[in-house]
Coordinates of N, CA and C in Angstrom, one line a residue:
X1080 N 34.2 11.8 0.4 CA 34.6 10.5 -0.1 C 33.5 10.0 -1.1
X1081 N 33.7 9.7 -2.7 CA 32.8 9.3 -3.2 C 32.3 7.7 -2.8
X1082 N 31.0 7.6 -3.4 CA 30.6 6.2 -3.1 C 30.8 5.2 -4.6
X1083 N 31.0 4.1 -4.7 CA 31.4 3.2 -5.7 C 30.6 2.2 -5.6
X1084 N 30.2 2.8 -6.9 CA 28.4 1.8 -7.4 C 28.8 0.2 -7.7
X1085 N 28.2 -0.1 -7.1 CA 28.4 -2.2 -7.3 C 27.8 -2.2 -8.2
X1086 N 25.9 -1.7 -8.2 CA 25.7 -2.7 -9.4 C 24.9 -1.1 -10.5
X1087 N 25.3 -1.3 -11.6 CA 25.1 -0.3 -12.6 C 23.8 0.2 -12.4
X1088 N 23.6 0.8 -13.2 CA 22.0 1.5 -12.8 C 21.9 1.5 -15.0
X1089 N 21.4 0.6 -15.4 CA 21.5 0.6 -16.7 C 19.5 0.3 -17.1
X1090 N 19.0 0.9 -16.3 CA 18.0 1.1 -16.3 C 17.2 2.1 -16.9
X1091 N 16.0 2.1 -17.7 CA 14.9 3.0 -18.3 C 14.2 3.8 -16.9
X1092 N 14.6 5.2 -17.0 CA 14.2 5.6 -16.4 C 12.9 6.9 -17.2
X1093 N 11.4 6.9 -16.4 CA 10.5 7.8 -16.8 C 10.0 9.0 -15.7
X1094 N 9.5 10.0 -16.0 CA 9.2 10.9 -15.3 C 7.4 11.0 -15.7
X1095 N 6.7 10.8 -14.7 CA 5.4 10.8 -14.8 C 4.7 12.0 -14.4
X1096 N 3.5 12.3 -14.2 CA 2.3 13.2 -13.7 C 1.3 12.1 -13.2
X1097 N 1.8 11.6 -11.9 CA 0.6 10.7 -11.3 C -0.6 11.5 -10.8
X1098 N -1.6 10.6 -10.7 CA -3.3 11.6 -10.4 C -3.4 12.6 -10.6
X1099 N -3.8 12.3 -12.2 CA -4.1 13.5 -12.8 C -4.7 13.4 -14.8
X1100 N -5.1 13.8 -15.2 CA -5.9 13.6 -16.5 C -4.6 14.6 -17.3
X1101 N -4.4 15.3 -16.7 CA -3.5 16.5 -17.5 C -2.4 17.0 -17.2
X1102 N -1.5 17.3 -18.3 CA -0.1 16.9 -18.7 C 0.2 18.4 -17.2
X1103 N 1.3 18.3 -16.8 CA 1.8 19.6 -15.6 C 1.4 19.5 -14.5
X1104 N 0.5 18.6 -13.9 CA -0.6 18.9 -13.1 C -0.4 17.3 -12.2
X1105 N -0.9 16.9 -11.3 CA -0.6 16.2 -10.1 C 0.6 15.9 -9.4
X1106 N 0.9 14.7 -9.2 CA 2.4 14.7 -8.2 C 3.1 14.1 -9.4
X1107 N 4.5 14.1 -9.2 CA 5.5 14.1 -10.0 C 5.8 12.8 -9.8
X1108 N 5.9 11.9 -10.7 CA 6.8 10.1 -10.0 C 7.7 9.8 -10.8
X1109 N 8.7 9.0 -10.3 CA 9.4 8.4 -11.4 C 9.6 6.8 -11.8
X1110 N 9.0 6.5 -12.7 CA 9.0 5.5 -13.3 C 10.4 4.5 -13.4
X1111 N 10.8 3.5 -13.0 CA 12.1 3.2 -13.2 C 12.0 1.4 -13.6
X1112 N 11.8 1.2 -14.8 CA 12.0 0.1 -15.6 C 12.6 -0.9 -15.5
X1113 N 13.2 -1.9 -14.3 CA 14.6 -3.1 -14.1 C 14.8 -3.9 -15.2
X1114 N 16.0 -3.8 -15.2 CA 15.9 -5.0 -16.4 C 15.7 -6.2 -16.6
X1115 N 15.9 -7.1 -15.2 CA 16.3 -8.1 -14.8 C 15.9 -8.2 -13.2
X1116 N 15.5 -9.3 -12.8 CA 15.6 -9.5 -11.6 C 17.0 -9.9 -11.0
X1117 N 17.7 -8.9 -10.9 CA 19.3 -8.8 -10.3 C 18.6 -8.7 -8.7
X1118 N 19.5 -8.8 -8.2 CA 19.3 -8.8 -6.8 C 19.5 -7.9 -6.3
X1119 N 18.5 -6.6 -6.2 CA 18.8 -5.6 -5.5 C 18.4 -5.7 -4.3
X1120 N 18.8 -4.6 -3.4 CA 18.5 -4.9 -1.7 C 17.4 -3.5 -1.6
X1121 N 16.4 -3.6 -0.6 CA 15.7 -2.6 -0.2 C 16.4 -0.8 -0.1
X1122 N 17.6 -1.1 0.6 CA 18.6 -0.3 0.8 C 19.2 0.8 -0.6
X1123 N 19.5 -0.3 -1.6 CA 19.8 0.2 -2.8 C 18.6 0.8 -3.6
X1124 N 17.7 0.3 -3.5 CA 16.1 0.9 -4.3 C 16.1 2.5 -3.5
X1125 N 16.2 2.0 -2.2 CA 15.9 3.2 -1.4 C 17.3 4.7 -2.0
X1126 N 18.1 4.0 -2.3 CA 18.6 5.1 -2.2 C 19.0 6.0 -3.9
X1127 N 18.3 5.2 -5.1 CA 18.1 5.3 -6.3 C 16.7 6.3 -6.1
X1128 N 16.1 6.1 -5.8 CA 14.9 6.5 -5.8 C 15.0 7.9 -4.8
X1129 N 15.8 7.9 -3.7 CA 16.7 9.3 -3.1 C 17.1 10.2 -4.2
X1130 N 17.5 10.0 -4.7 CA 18.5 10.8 -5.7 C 17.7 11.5 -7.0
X1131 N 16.4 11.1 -7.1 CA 15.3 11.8 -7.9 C 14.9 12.8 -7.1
X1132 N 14.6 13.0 -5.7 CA 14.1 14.1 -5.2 C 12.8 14.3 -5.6
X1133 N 11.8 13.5 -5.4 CA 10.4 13.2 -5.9 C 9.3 12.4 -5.2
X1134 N 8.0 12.7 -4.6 CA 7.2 12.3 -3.5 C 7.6 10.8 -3.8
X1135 N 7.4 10.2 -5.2 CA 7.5 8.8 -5.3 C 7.8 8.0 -6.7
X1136 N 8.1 6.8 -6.3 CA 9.4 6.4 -6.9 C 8.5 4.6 -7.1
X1137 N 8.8 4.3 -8.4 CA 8.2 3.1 -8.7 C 9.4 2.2 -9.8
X1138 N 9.2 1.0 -9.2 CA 10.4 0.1 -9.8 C 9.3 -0.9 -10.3
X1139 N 9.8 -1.3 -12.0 CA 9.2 -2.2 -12.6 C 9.9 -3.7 -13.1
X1140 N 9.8 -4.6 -12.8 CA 10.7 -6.0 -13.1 C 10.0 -6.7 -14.1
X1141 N 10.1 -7.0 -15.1 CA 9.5 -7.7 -16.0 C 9.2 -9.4 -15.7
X1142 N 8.8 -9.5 -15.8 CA 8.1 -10.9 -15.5 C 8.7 -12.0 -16.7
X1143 N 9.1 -12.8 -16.9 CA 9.6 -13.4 -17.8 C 8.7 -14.5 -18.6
X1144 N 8.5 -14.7 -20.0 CA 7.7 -15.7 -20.7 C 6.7 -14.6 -21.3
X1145 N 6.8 -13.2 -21.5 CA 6.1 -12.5 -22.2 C 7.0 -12.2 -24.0
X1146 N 5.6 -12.7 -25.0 CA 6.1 -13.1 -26.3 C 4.8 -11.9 -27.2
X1147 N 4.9 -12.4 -28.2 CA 4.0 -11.6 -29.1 C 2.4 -11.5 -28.7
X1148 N 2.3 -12.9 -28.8 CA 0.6 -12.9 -28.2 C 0.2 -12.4 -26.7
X1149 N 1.3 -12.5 -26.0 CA 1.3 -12.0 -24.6 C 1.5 -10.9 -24.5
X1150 N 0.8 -9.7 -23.9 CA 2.0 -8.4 -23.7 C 2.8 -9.0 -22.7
X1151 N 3.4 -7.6 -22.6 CA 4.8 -7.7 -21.9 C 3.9 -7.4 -20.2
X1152 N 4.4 -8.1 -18.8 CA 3.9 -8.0 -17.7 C 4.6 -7.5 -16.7
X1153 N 5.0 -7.1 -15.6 CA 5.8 -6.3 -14.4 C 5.2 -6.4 -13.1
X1154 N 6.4 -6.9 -12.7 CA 6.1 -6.8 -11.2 C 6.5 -5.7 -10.9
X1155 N 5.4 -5.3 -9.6 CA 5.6 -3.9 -9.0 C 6.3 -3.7 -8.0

């Protein structure tokens, strides 16, 4: 029985080399960009971040009111 996604996954996703100076070399993460503070549940992060098959898994929310003079900021 397939499962039927509620909320899109329309997200920037990145593949990193965390702890480490050099490109191939430490643990593998995945970067994952939100777009929006949509209301996701613990449950649903948990199970996006499942589906990479990867020690670890990082979600970033943008913080809102970031303009030119500001960079851009994230909650972790």
């Amino acid at each position: 029985m397939a499962m039927i996604m509620k909320k899109p996954v329309n997200e920037l996703l990145k593949q990193v080399d965390a702890f480490t100076e050099s490109a191939f070399k430490g643990n593998p993460a995945k970067v994952c960009f939100l777009e929006e503070e949509h209301e996701r549940n613990d449950s649903w992060l948990q199970s996006l971040a499942a589906e990479f098959h990867l020690p670890m898994t990082c979600f970033l929310i943008p913080i809102t009111g970031s303009d030119l003079i500001n960079p851009p900021c994230f909650f972790l």
